[in-house]
Amino acid sequence: MLAITLLFLLSPVIKAQQLEETQQTQWSRSTWLYLPAVEGNNSGTVINTTVTLSYPGTGQVIVQSNGQVQSSTLYSMEMAYMVAMLYAGLNYNNYNLKVFINVSGSISGPSGSFGVMLATYGLATGLNTSILHTYAITGAVSPSGLSGPIGGLSEKCSAASSNNLTLAFPVGNLANSGVSNCKKFLPVPGIIYASNEIYKTSQYDININVSKDAEFELAMKNASNQFINQTNKILNEVNSNMPILNNQTLLILNVQQIINYTKTNINLAKETINKDPYASASYAFTAYYYALTANYTIWLYELSLNKSSYLSTFVNNVTQNIINEANNLESKLINYSNLNTLYSQELMATAFSRIADTIYSAQYTQSISSSISNSSLLTIAQNIAYSQARLESALSWAEAAVLSNRTPPFISQGLILSTASAASTYTTTAVNYANSLIDYYISQYTSIGDIADAQILSAMKNDLNYLLSNANSLLSKSYYTAAIGVYEDALQNSLSIIFIITGTNYPFVTSQYATELQSEFNLISSELASRGLQSSIDNSYMNYAKQIINSEPASALSIMETAVVDSIIWYLGELSFNNANSVNYVTIYSSNNAIDYGMYIIY
């Protein structure tokens, strides 16, 4: 069942679609806004920036200035364009965007992207963009539409105030002392809140309530019970091996704390197994991960008592076995990826995503295995445990996918192909965006002699590129479901670089971002549901995130953004497949029980 409460007469999405339908001739619209920046002498300034949206186009984004535009700015603007157009309900491949930043010298960083995203959204939906002229807008746009924390807030506040402008900045920067330099300011978490506050759009409330998939619920219960049983067996082994640690007081305390975390999550898994099977499976997975971490910590310590080469060899052998198993499972699941329901496609894609995540983590562990010390034993144990647990969770998702291949809505291979292609474009932009930021961070760390952190970031970049290359290879072989899953995994890993969550120790910051993500999710989900593509799986992610947001705010926000982006991928696929026309897929049961596919126009 889909419950939607609408408190507006005409949504931006519908309005944008009508604009496109009634204006089929070539056109161009422009606006300008102020982007605050920090100059080389550490003083603030505001930069007049012109944004032009034109139709028809090919999805091209051009960023120009009187100086040089660095890649971190270019890719952030491409992300801003895609985010703006998808929230406008338009296929960005049909338009072009040009951004002119009226300044000399080199321009770097993503902090202008949120403002450009808002300007593009206003142009696409026909809003009155002149209101932007009273603001200076800063923020790094995330792939879901959040405004990510930025640097130089104090200088940007001073620049906005001296020009009698209201500074709109990311809510995550509220913890920054630079706020005191702002005379007028507006903390914003993301596109929906910013649109309501800046454009003064009509407030609306969308509530999503999609019926649960019984087969998915059953599969999650089975997964939860399996992880609980495996965890209890490992805990018994850990308890019997604890004497190996002898007088290692700190290590004993760490392992004991991990054991306590394990038991807490087992109890939560048991408490929620009937009322929320997905949450139960998540708790059980977490317990299993913790138990494995404790066990591997003891094993690694025992090996460290011998030659250090044994330790490195052991880590490489274990992770290589995990990688081999992951590759074998991926090959087997390819044969099951030709499923024809949205549920089964989403679940199988998640299985492929977990496999890619396994390989990502295992390969990273291998890359640092040559420099293991006693102080890093716990970290290595965590990485191995995560890889192993992630691989086993992939089996649970694959089993759920096969079970759910009878649960409507049924979808066509054309939509699956379109979604895989859309995921490719969106993820490529996000990975390029993340890589440009990594390069920027590496240069900063290297300049101060922090080689260790620079090397970690370099390894993350290599893994991102591996995932993107792997997904592209799967797409080229027409393994569309697998490609969607790996693209989603690359996108998820990009999120941790693009949207660095700060200020989550402040409940107000966490609450604002969580509310924004819920609003984004409800809006995208309602657009999917209006086309008959409703699904409760991402809703399960959101509900689980709400359960852990007080204890693990950063993880909860990450899970929520992943759920939003997962919905966005299918929405982009649908927009591309139907060229932004609102279409509902209806399963029609004829008298002989054969299934045909019909459609009707919603708007």
Coordinates of C-alpha atoms in Angstrom, one line a residue:
M1 CA 0.0 0.0 0.0
L2 CA 1.2 3.5 -0.8
A3 CA 0.1 6.3 1.5
I4 CA 0.9 9.8 0.3
T5 CA -0.2 13.1 2.0
L6 CA 0.2 16.1 -0.3
L7 CA -0.1 19.6 0.9
F8 CA 0.7 21.4 -2.4
L9 CA -1.2 22.0 -5.6
L10 CA 1.7 21.4 -8.1
S11 CA 4.9 19.6 -7.2
P12 CA 8.3 20.8 -8.7
V13 CA 8.6 17.5 -10.4
I14 CA 5.3 17.7 -12.2
K15 CA 5.9 21.4 -13.0
A16 CA 9.2 20.7 -14.6
Q17 CA 7.7 17.9 -16.6
Q18 CA 5.0 20.2 -17.9
L19 CA 7.5 22.8 -18.8
E20 CA 9.4 20.3 -20.9
E21 CA 6.3 19.1 -22.6
T22 CA 5.1 22.6 -23.5
Q23 CA 8.5 23.9 -24.6
Q24 CA 9.8 21.6 -27.2
T25 CA 11.7 24.3 -29.1
Q26 CA 15.3 25.3 -28.3
W27 CA 15.6 27.6 -25.3
S28 CA 18.2 28.8 -22.8
R29 CA 17.6 30.2 -19.2
S30 CA 20.2 31.9 -17.0
T31 CA 20.5 33.2 -13.5
W32 CA 23.4 34.3 -11.2
L33 CA 24.3 33.9 -7.6
Y34 CA 27.1 34.6 -5.1
L35 CA 29.5 31.9 -4.1
P36 CA 31.6 32.7 -1.1
A37 CA 35.3 31.7 -1.2
V38 CA 38.6 32.0 0.6
E39 CA 41.3 33.9 -1.2
G40 CA 45.0 33.1 -1.1
N41 CA 45.6 35.6 1.7
N42 CA 43.1 33.8 3.9
S43 CA 40.5 36.5 3.4
G44 CA 36.9 35.9 2.3
T45 CA 35.2 37.1 -0.8
V46 CA 32.0 36.5 -2.8
I47 CA 32.1 35.6 -6.4
N48 CA 29.4 36.4 -9.0
T49 CA 28.6 33.2 -10.8
T50 CA 26.3 32.7 -13.8
V51 CA 24.5 29.5 -14.4
T52 CA 22.8 28.8 -17.8
L53 CA 20.6 25.8 -18.5
S54 CA 19.8 25.0 -22.1
Y55 CA 17.6 22.6 -24.1
P56 CA 18.0 20.5 -26.1
G57 CA 21.4 19.1 -25.0
T58 CA 23.5 16.0 -24.4
G59 CA 24.1 16.3 -20.7
Q60 CA 27.2 18.4 -21.1
V61 CA 28.5 20.5 -18.2
I62 CA 30.9 23.3 -18.9
V63 CA 32.6 25.2 -16.1
Q64 CA 34.6 28.3 -17.1
S65 CA 36.3 31.3 -15.4
N66 CA 38.9 33.9 -16.0
G67 CA 41.4 31.6 -14.5
Q68 CA 41.9 27.9 -14.2
V69 CA 39.3 25.5 -12.8
Q70 CA 40.6 22.5 -10.9
S71 CA 39.1 19.0 -11.3
S72 CA 37.6 19.1 -7.7
T73 CA 35.4 22.0 -8.8
L74 CA 34.6 20.6 -12.2
Y75 CA 33.4 17.2 -11.0
S76 CA 31.5 18.7 -8.1
M77 CA 29.6 20.9 -10.6
E78 CA 28.8 17.9 -12.7
M79 CA 27.4 16.2 -9.6
A80 CA 25.4 19.4 -8.8
Y81 CA 23.8 19.3 -12.3
M82 CA 22.8 15.7 -12.0
V83 CA 21.3 16.1 -8.6
A84 CA 19.3 19.2 -9.6
M85 CA 17.9 17.6 -12.7
L86 CA 16.8 14.4 -11.0
Y87 CA 15.0 16.3 -8.3
A88 CA 13.3 18.3 -11.0
G89 CA 12.2 15.0 -12.5
L90 CA 14.1 15.6 -15.8
N91 CA 16.5 13.5 -17.8
Y92 CA 19.7 15.4 -17.6
N93 CA 20.9 13.8 -20.8
N94 CA 18.5 16.1 -22.7
Y95 CA 20.0 19.4 -21.4
N96 CA 23.3 21.2 -21.1
L97 CA 24.7 23.4 -18.2
K98 CA 27.2 26.2 -18.4
V99 CA 28.7 27.7 -15.2
F100 CA 30.8 30.9 -15.4
I101 CA 32.7 31.8 -12.3
N102 CA 33.7 35.4 -12.6
V103 CA 37.1 35.4 -11.0
S104 CA 40.8 35.2 -12.0
G105 CA 43.3 32.7 -10.6
S106 CA 42.9 29.1 -9.8
I107 CA 39.6 27.7 -8.5
S108 CA 39.5 24.5 -6.5
G109 CA 37.3 22.7 -4.0
P110 CA 33.6 21.6 -4.1
S111 CA 32.1 24.3 -1.9
G112 CA 30.4 26.1 -4.7
S113 CA 28.5 23.0 -5.9
F114 CA 25.5 23.2 -3.6
G115 CA 24.8 26.8 -4.7
V116 CA 25.0 25.8 -8.4
M117 CA 22.8 22.9 -7.7
L118 CA 20.1 25.1 -6.2
A119 CA 20.4 27.6 -9.1
T120 CA 20.1 24.8 -11.7
Y121 CA 17.1 23.3 -9.9
G122 CA 15.4 26.7 -9.9
L123 CA 16.0 27.1 -13.7
A124 CA 14.8 23.6 -14.4
T125 CA 11.6 24.0 -12.4
G126 CA 10.7 27.5 -13.4
L127 CA 11.2 29.0 -9.9
N128 CA 12.0 32.7 -9.3
T129 CA 15.8 32.5 -9.1
S130 CA 16.2 36.2 -8.4
I131 CA 15.8 35.4 -4.7
L132 CA 19.2 33.8 -4.8
H133 CA 20.7 37.3 -5.2
T134 CA 20.2 38.0 -1.5
Y135 CA 22.3 35.0 -0.4
A136 CA 25.8 33.7 -0.5
I137 CA 25.6 29.9 -0.7
T138 CA 28.3 27.5 0.2
G139 CA 28.3 23.7 0.6
A140 CA 29.6 20.5 -1.1
V141 CA 26.7 18.8 -2.7
S142 CA 26.5 15.0 -2.1
P143 CA 25.1 12.5 -4.6
S144 CA 21.8 12.5 -2.7
G145 CA 21.5 16.2 -2.5
L146 CA 22.9 16.9 1.0
S147 CA 25.0 20.0 1.7
G148 CA 28.3 18.7 3.1
P149 CA 30.6 20.6 5.5
I150 CA 33.1 23.0 4.1
G151 CA 36.2 24.9 5.2
G152 CA 36.8 28.6 5.7
L153 CA 33.5 29.3 7.3
S154 CA 34.8 32.3 9.3
E155 CA 36.2 34.0 6.2
K156 CA 33.0 33.3 4.2
C157 CA 30.8 34.6 7.0
S158 CA 32.8 37.9 7.0
A159 CA 32.6 38.2 3.2
A160 CA 28.8 37.6 3.2
S161 CA 28.2 40.0 6.1
S162 CA 30.3 42.8 4.5
N163 CA 28.1 42.5 1.4
N164 CA 24.8 42.4 3.4
L165 CA 24.1 38.8 2.3
T166 CA 22.7 35.9 4.2
L167 CA 25.2 33.1 4.2
A168 CA 23.6 29.7 3.5
F169 CA 26.0 27.0 4.7
P170 CA 25.9 23.3 5.6
V171 CA 24.3 22.5 8.9
G172 CA 27.3 20.3 9.7
N173 CA 29.3 23.5 10.1
L174 CA 27.3 24.7 13.1
A175 CA 29.9 23.3 15.4
N176 CA 32.4 25.7 13.8
S177 CA 33.3 28.8 15.8
G178 CA 33.4 30.8 12.6
V179 CA 29.6 31.2 12.8
S180 CA 30.0 34.1 15.1
N181 CA 31.3 36.2 12.2
C182 CA 27.9 35.9 10.4
K183 CA 25.4 38.7 10.8
K184 CA 22.7 36.7 8.8
F185 CA 23.0 33.0 8.2
L186 CA 20.9 30.0 7.3
P187 CA 22.2 26.5 8.1
V188 CA 20.8 24.0 5.5
P189 CA 21.1 20.2 5.4
G190 CA 20.1 19.6 1.8
I191 CA 18.1 20.4 -1.3
I192 CA 14.6 20.1 0.1
Y193 CA 15.1 22.2 3.2
A194 CA 17.1 24.8 1.1
S195 CA 14.4 25.0 -1.5
N196 CA 11.7 25.5 1.1
E197 CA 13.6 28.2 2.9
I198 CA 15.3 30.1 0.1
Y199 CA 12.8 29.7 -2.8
K200 CA 9.9 29.8 -0.4
T201 CA 8.3 26.8 -2.1
S202 CA 5.1 25.5 -0.7
Q203 CA 5.7 23.1 2.2
Y204 CA 4.6 19.5 1.5
D205 CA 4.5 16.3 3.4
I206 CA 4.9 12.9 1.8
N207 CA 4.5 9.8 3.9
I208 CA 5.5 6.4 2.4
N209 CA 4.1 3.2 3.6
V210 CA 4.8 0.3 1.3
S211 CA 3.6 -3.2 2.2
K212 CA 6.4 -5.6 3.2
D213 CA 7.6 -8.4 1.0
A214 CA 6.9 -11.6 2.9
E215 CA 9.7 -13.5 1.1
F216 CA 12.2 -10.8 2.0
E217 CA 11.1 -10.9 5.6
L218 CA 11.5 -14.7 5.7
A219 CA 14.9 -14.5 4.1
M220 CA 16.0 -11.9 6.7
K221 CA 14.8 -14.1 9.6
N222 CA 16.7 -17.0 8.2
A223 CA 19.8 -14.9 7.9
S224 CA 19.5 -13.5 11.4
N225 CA 19.2 -17.0 12.9
Q226 CA 22.2 -18.2 10.9
F227 CA 24.4 -15.3 12.0
I228 CA 23.2 -15.8 15.7
N229 CA 24.1 -19.5 15.6
Q230 CA 27.5 -18.8 14.0
T231 CA 28.2 -16.0 16.4
N232 CA 27.6 -18.2 19.5
K233 CA 30.0 -20.9 18.2
I234 CA 32.7 -18.3 17.6
L235 CA 32.1 -16.8 21.1
N236 CA 32.7 -20.2 22.6
E237 CA 36.0 -20.4 20.7
V238 CA 37.0 -16.9 21.8
N239 CA 36.4 -17.6 25.4
S240 CA 38.4 -20.8 25.3
N241 CA 41.3 -19.0 23.6
M242 CA 41.4 -15.9 25.8
P243 CA 44.3 -17.3 28.0
I244 CA 46.6 -16.9 24.9
L245 CA 46.6 -13.2 25.5
N246 CA 48.2 -13.7 29.0
N247 CA 49.2 -10.4 30.5
Q248 CA 48.3 -8.2 27.5
T249 CA 46.1 -6.0 29.6
L250 CA 45.1 -3.5 26.9
L251 CA 44.4 -6.2 24.3
I252 CA 42.4 -8.2 26.8
L253 CA 40.3 -5.1 27.5
N254 CA 39.8 -4.5 23.8
V255 CA 38.7 -8.0 23.2
Q256 CA 36.4 -8.0 26.2
Q257 CA 34.7 -4.9 25.0
I258 CA 34.2 -6.5 21.5
I259 CA 32.7 -9.5 23.2
N260 CA 30.3 -7.2 25.1
Y261 CA 29.3 -5.5 21.8
T262 CA 28.7 -8.9 20.3
K263 CA 26.4 -10.0 23.1
T264 CA 24.5 -6.7 22.9
N265 CA 23.8 -7.1 19.2
I266 CA 22.8 -10.7 19.6
N267 CA 20.2 -9.6 22.2
L268 CA 18.9 -6.9 19.8
A269 CA 18.7 -9.4 17.0
K270 CA 16.6 -11.7 19.1
E271 CA 14.3 -8.9 20.2
T272 CA 13.6 -7.6 16.7
I273 CA 13.5 -10.8 14.7
N274 CA 9.7 -10.9 14.4
K275 CA 8.7 -7.2 14.3
D276 CA 11.6 -6.1 12.0
P277 CA 13.5 -9.0 10.4
Y278 CA 15.8 -6.8 8.4
A279 CA 16.9 -4.9 11.5
S280 CA 17.3 -8.2 13.3
A281 CA 19.6 -9.5 10.5
S282 CA 21.6 -6.3 10.6
Y283 CA 22.1 -6.7 14.4
A284 CA 23.0 -10.3 13.9
F285 CA 25.5 -9.5 11.1
T286 CA 27.1 -6.9 13.4
A287 CA 27.4 -9.4 16.2
Y288 CA 29.0 -11.9 13.8
Y289 CA 31.4 -9.3 12.6
Y290 CA 32.4 -8.4 16.2
A291 CA 32.8 -12.1 17.1
L292 CA 35.1 -12.7 14.1
T293 CA 37.1 -9.6 15.0
A294 CA 37.7 -10.9 18.5
N295 CA 38.7 -14.3 17.2
Y296 CA 41.0 -13.0 14.5
T297 CA 42.6 -10.6 17.1
I298 CA 43.6 -13.6 19.3
W299 CA 44.9 -15.6 16.2
L300 CA 47.0 -12.6 15.0
Y301 CA 48.5 -12.0 18.4
E302 CA 49.4 -15.7 18.7
L303 CA 51.1 -15.5 15.3
S304 CA 52.9 -12.3 16.3
L305 CA 54.7 -14.2 19.0
N306 CA 56.5 -16.1 16.3
K307 CA 58.2 -14.5 13.2
S308 CA 56.5 -11.4 11.8
S309 CA 56.7 -13.0 8.3
Y310 CA 54.2 -15.6 9.5
L311 CA 51.7 -12.9 10.4
S312 CA 51.9 -11.2 7.0
T313 CA 51.7 -14.6 5.2
F314 CA 48.6 -15.6 7.3
V315 CA 46.8 -12.3 6.5
N316 CA 47.6 -12.6 2.8
N317 CA 46.4 -16.2 2.6
V318 CA 43.2 -15.6 4.5
T319 CA 42.2 -12.5 2.5
Q320 CA 43.2 -14.2 -0.8
N321 CA 40.9 -17.1 0.1
I322 CA 38.1 -14.7 0.8
I323 CA 38.7 -12.9 -2.5
N324 CA 38.7 -16.3 -4.4
E325 CA 35.4 -17.3 -2.7
A326 CA 33.9 -13.9 -3.6
N327 CA 34.9 -14.3 -7.3
N328 CA 33.5 -17.8 -7.4
L329 CA 30.2 -16.7 -5.8
E330 CA 29.9 -13.8 -8.3
S331 CA 30.4 -16.2 -11.2
K332 CA 27.6 -18.5 -9.8
L333 CA 25.2 -15.6 -9.2
I334 CA 25.6 -14.3 -12.7
N335 CA 23.4 -17.3 -13.8
Y336 CA 20.6 -16.1 -11.5
S337 CA 20.7 -12.4 -12.4
N338 CA 18.0 -12.6 -15.1
L339 CA 15.2 -12.0 -12.6
N340 CA 12.1 -10.1 -13.5
T341 CA 10.7 -8.4 -10.4
L342 CA 11.9 -5.2 -8.8
Y343 CA 12.4 -6.9 -5.5
S344 CA 14.5 -9.7 -6.9
Q345 CA 16.6 -7.3 -8.9
E346 CA 17.3 -5.0 -5.9
L347 CA 18.1 -8.0 -3.7
M348 CA 20.4 -9.6 -6.2
A349 CA 22.1 -6.3 -7.0
T350 CA 22.7 -6.0 -3.2
A351 CA 24.3 -9.4 -3.2
F352 CA 26.7 -8.3 -6.0
S353 CA 27.3 -5.1 -4.0
R354 CA 28.3 -7.1 -0.9
I355 CA 30.6 -9.3 -3.0
A356 CA 32.3 -6.2 -4.4
D357 CA 32.5 -4.7 -0.9
T358 CA 34.2 -8.0 0.2
I359 CA 36.9 -7.8 -2.5
Y360 CA 37.4 -4.0 -1.8
S361 CA 38.0 -4.6 1.9
A362 CA 40.2 -7.8 1.4
Q363 CA 42.4 -6.1 -1.2
Y364 CA 42.9 -3.1 1.1
T365 CA 43.9 -5.4 3.9
Q366 CA 46.4 -7.0 1.7
S367 CA 47.8 -3.7 0.7
I368 CA 48.7 -2.9 4.3
S369 CA 49.7 -6.4 5.5
S370 CA 53.4 -5.9 5.0
S371 CA 53.5 -3.3 7.8
I372 CA 51.6 -5.0 10.6
S373 CA 52.6 -4.2 14.2
N374 CA 51.2 -5.1 17.5
S375 CA 49.4 -1.8 17.6
S376 CA 47.6 -2.6 14.3
L377 CA 46.5 -6.1 15.1
L378 CA 43.0 -5.1 16.0
T379 CA 42.6 -3.0 12.8
I380 CA 43.8 -5.9 10.6
A381 CA 41.4 -8.3 12.5
Q382 CA 38.5 -5.9 11.9
N383 CA 39.3 -5.7 8.2
I384 CA 39.5 -9.5 7.8
A385 CA 36.3 -10.0 9.9
Y386 CA 34.4 -7.4 7.8
S387 CA 35.5 -9.1 4.5
Q388 CA 34.4 -12.5 5.7
A389 CA 31.1 -11.4 7.2
R390 CA 30.3 -9.3 4.2
L391 CA 30.8 -12.3 1.9
E392 CA 28.5 -14.5 3.9
S393 CA 25.8 -11.8 3.9
A394 CA 25.9 -11.8 0.1
L395 CA 24.5 -15.3 0.2
S396 CA 21.6 -14.2 2.4
W397 CA 20.7 -11.4 -0.1
A398 CA 21.0 -13.8 -3.1
E399 CA 18.7 -16.3 -1.4
A400 CA 16.2 -13.6 -0.7
A401 CA 16.4 -12.5 -4.4
V402 CA 15.5 -15.9 -5.7
L403 CA 12.6 -16.2 -3.2
S404 CA 11.3 -12.7 -4.2
N405 CA 11.1 -13.4 -7.9
R406 CA 7.3 -13.9 -7.6
T407 CA 6.7 -10.6 -5.8
P408 CA 5.3 -7.8 -8.0
P409 CA 6.0 -5.3 -9.5
F410 CA 7.4 -7.2 -12.5
I411 CA 9.8 -5.1 -14.6
S412 CA 11.2 -5.4 -18.1
Q413 CA 14.8 -6.1 -19.1
G414 CA 14.7 -2.7 -20.9
L415 CA 14.2 -0.9 -17.5
I416 CA 17.0 -3.0 -16.0
L417 CA 19.4 -2.1 -18.8
S418 CA 18.4 1.6 -18.5
T419 CA 19.0 1.5 -14.8
A420 CA 22.5 -0.1 -15.2
S421 CA 23.4 2.6 -17.8
A422 CA 22.1 5.4 -15.5
A423 CA 24.1 3.9 -12.6
S424 CA 27.2 3.9 -14.8
T425 CA 26.9 7.6 -15.6
Y426 CA 26.0 8.7 -12.1
T427 CA 28.6 6.6 -10.3
T428 CA 31.4 7.6 -12.8
T429 CA 30.7 11.2 -11.9
A430 CA 30.6 10.4 -8.2
V431 CA 33.9 8.4 -8.3
N432 CA 35.6 11.2 -10.4
Y433 CA 34.3 13.7 -7.8
A434 CA 35.6 11.5 -4.9
N435 CA 39.0 11.0 -6.6
S436 CA 39.5 14.7 -7.2
L437 CA 38.9 15.3 -3.5
I438 CA 41.3 12.5 -2.6
D439 CA 44.0 14.1 -4.8
Y440 CA 43.4 17.4 -3.0
Y441 CA 43.6 15.7 0.5
I442 CA 46.7 13.8 -0.5
S443 CA 48.5 17.0 -1.6
Q444 CA 47.5 18.6 1.8
Y445 CA 48.8 15.6 3.8
T446 CA 52.0 15.3 1.8
S447 CA 52.7 19.1 2.2
I448 CA 52.8 18.6 6.0
G449 CA 54.7 15.3 5.9
D450 CA 51.7 13.0 6.8
I451 CA 52.7 10.3 4.4
A452 CA 50.8 7.5 6.3
D453 CA 47.4 9.2 5.7
A454 CA 48.3 10.0 2.2
Q455 CA 49.0 6.4 1.5
I456 CA 45.7 5.3 3.0
L457 CA 43.9 7.7 0.8
S458 CA 45.8 6.5 -2.3
A459 CA 44.7 3.0 -1.5
M460 CA 41.1 4.1 -1.3
K461 CA 41.4 5.7 -4.7
N462 CA 42.8 2.6 -6.2
D463 CA 39.9 0.5 -4.8
L464 CA 37.3 3.0 -6.0
N465 CA 38.8 2.8 -9.5
Y466 CA 38.9 -1.0 -9.2
L467 CA 35.2 -1.1 -8.4
L468 CA 34.3 1.3 -11.2
S469 CA 36.4 -0.7 -13.7
N470 CA 34.8 -4.0 -12.5
A471 CA 31.3 -2.6 -12.9
N472 CA 32.1 -1.3 -16.4
S473 CA 33.3 -4.7 -17.3
L474 CA 30.1 -6.4 -16.1
L475 CA 28.0 -3.8 -18.0
S476 CA 29.9 -4.5 -21.2
K477 CA 29.1 -8.2 -20.8
S478 CA 25.4 -7.4 -20.4
Y479 CA 25.5 -8.6 -16.7
Y480 CA 23.2 -5.7 -15.8
T481 CA 22.1 -6.7 -12.3
A482 CA 25.7 -7.4 -11.3
A483 CA 26.8 -4.1 -12.8
I484 CA 24.1 -2.2 -10.8
G485 CA 25.2 -3.8 -7.6
V486 CA 28.9 -3.0 -8.1
Y487 CA 28.1 0.6 -9.2
E488 CA 26.1 1.0 -6.1
D489 CA 29.1 -0.3 -4.0
A490 CA 31.4 2.1 -5.7
L491 CA 28.9 4.9 -5.1
Q492 CA 28.6 4.0 -1.4
N493 CA 32.3 4.1 -0.9
S494 CA 32.4 7.4 -2.7
L495 CA 29.9 8.8 -0.3
S496 CA 32.3 8.4 2.6
I497 CA 34.8 10.7 0.8
I498 CA 32.4 13.2 -0.7
F499 CA 30.1 13.7 2.3
I500 CA 32.4 13.6 5.4
I501 CA 30.0 13.7 8.2
T502 CA 31.1 16.1 10.9
G503 CA 29.2 17.5 14.0
T504 CA 27.3 14.2 14.6
N505 CA 28.1 14.6 18.3
Y506 CA 25.6 17.5 18.2
P507 CA 22.1 16.0 18.2
F508 CA 20.7 19.0 16.3
V509 CA 23.1 18.4 13.4
T510 CA 22.3 14.7 13.2
S511 CA 18.6 15.4 13.4
Q512 CA 18.6 18.0 10.6
Y513 CA 20.5 15.7 8.3
A514 CA 18.3 12.7 9.2
T515 CA 15.1 14.7 8.6
E516 CA 16.5 15.9 5.2
L517 CA 17.4 12.4 4.1
Q518 CA 14.0 11.1 5.1
S519 CA 12.4 13.9 3.1
E520 CA 14.6 13.1 0.1
F521 CA 13.8 9.4 0.4
N522 CA 10.1 10.0 0.6
L523 CA 10.1 12.3 -2.4
I524 CA 12.1 9.9 -4.6
S525 CA 10.1 6.9 -3.4
S526 CA 6.8 8.5 -4.1
E527 CA 8.0 9.3 -7.7
L528 CA 8.9 5.6 -8.1
A529 CA 5.7 4.4 -6.5
S530 CA 3.6 6.6 -8.8
R531 CA 5.1 4.6 -11.6
G532 CA 4.3 1.3 -10.0
L533 CA 7.9 0.8 -8.8
Q534 CA 7.3 0.7 -5.1
S535 CA 9.7 -1.3 -2.9
S536 CA 10.0 -1.8 0.8
I537 CA 13.7 -2.8 0.9
D538 CA 15.2 0.7 1.0
N539 CA 12.5 1.6 3.5
S540 CA 13.9 -1.2 5.7
Y541 CA 17.3 0.5 5.5
M542 CA 15.8 3.8 6.7
N543 CA 13.9 2.2 9.6
Y544 CA 17.1 0.4 10.8
A545 CA 19.1 3.7 10.6
K546 CA 16.5 5.3 12.8
Q547 CA 17.0 2.6 15.4
I548 CA 20.8 3.2 15.7
I549 CA 20.9 6.9 15.1
N550 CA 21.3 7.8 18.8
S551 CA 24.1 5.2 19.4
E552 CA 25.8 5.4 16.0
P553 CA 24.8 8.7 14.4
A554 CA 27.5 8.7 11.7
S555 CA 26.7 5.1 10.6
A556 CA 23.0 5.8 10.6
L557 CA 23.3 8.9 8.3
S558 CA 25.6 6.8 6.0
I559 CA 22.9 4.1 5.8
M560 CA 20.2 6.6 5.1
E561 CA 22.1 8.3 2.3
T562 CA 22.8 4.9 0.8
A563 CA 19.1 4.1 0.8
V564 CA 18.3 7.4 -0.9
V565 CA 21.0 6.9 -3.5
D566 CA 19.8 3.4 -4.1
S567 CA 16.3 4.7 -4.9
I568 CA 17.8 7.5 -7.0
I569 CA 19.6 4.9 -9.2
W570 CA 16.3 3.2 -10.1
Y571 CA 14.6 6.6 -10.5
L572 CA 17.3 7.7 -12.9
G573 CA 16.9 4.5 -14.8
E574 CA 13.1 5.0 -15.1
L575 CA 13.6 8.7 -16.2
S576 CA 16.0 7.6 -18.9
F577 CA 13.9 4.6 -20.0
N578 CA 10.8 6.8 -20.4
N579 CA 12.5 10.0 -21.2
A580 CA 11.2 11.6 -18.0
N581 CA 7.5 10.8 -18.8
S582 CA 5.6 9.5 -15.8
V583 CA 4.6 6.0 -16.5
N584 CA 3.1 3.4 -14.3
Y585 CA 3.8 -0.3 -14.9
V586 CA 0.7 -2.4 -14.3
T587 CA 0.7 -6.2 -14.1
I588 CA -2.5 -7.4 -15.8
Y589 CA -3.7 -10.9 -15.0
S590 CA -5.7 -12.4 -17.9
S591 CA -8.2 -15.2 -17.5
N592 CA -5.6 -17.8 -18.5
N593 CA -3.2 -16.4 -15.8
A594 CA -0.7 -15.2 -18.4
I595 CA 1.0 -12.0 -17.4
D596 CA 0.9 -9.0 -19.8
Y597 CA 2.4 -5.6 -19.2
G598 CA 0.4 -2.4 -19.5
M599 CA 1.0 1.2 -18.7
Y600 CA -0.9 4.4 -18.3
I601 CA 0.0 8.1 -18.0
I602 CA -0.2 9.5 -14.4
Y603 CA 0.2 13.2 -15.2

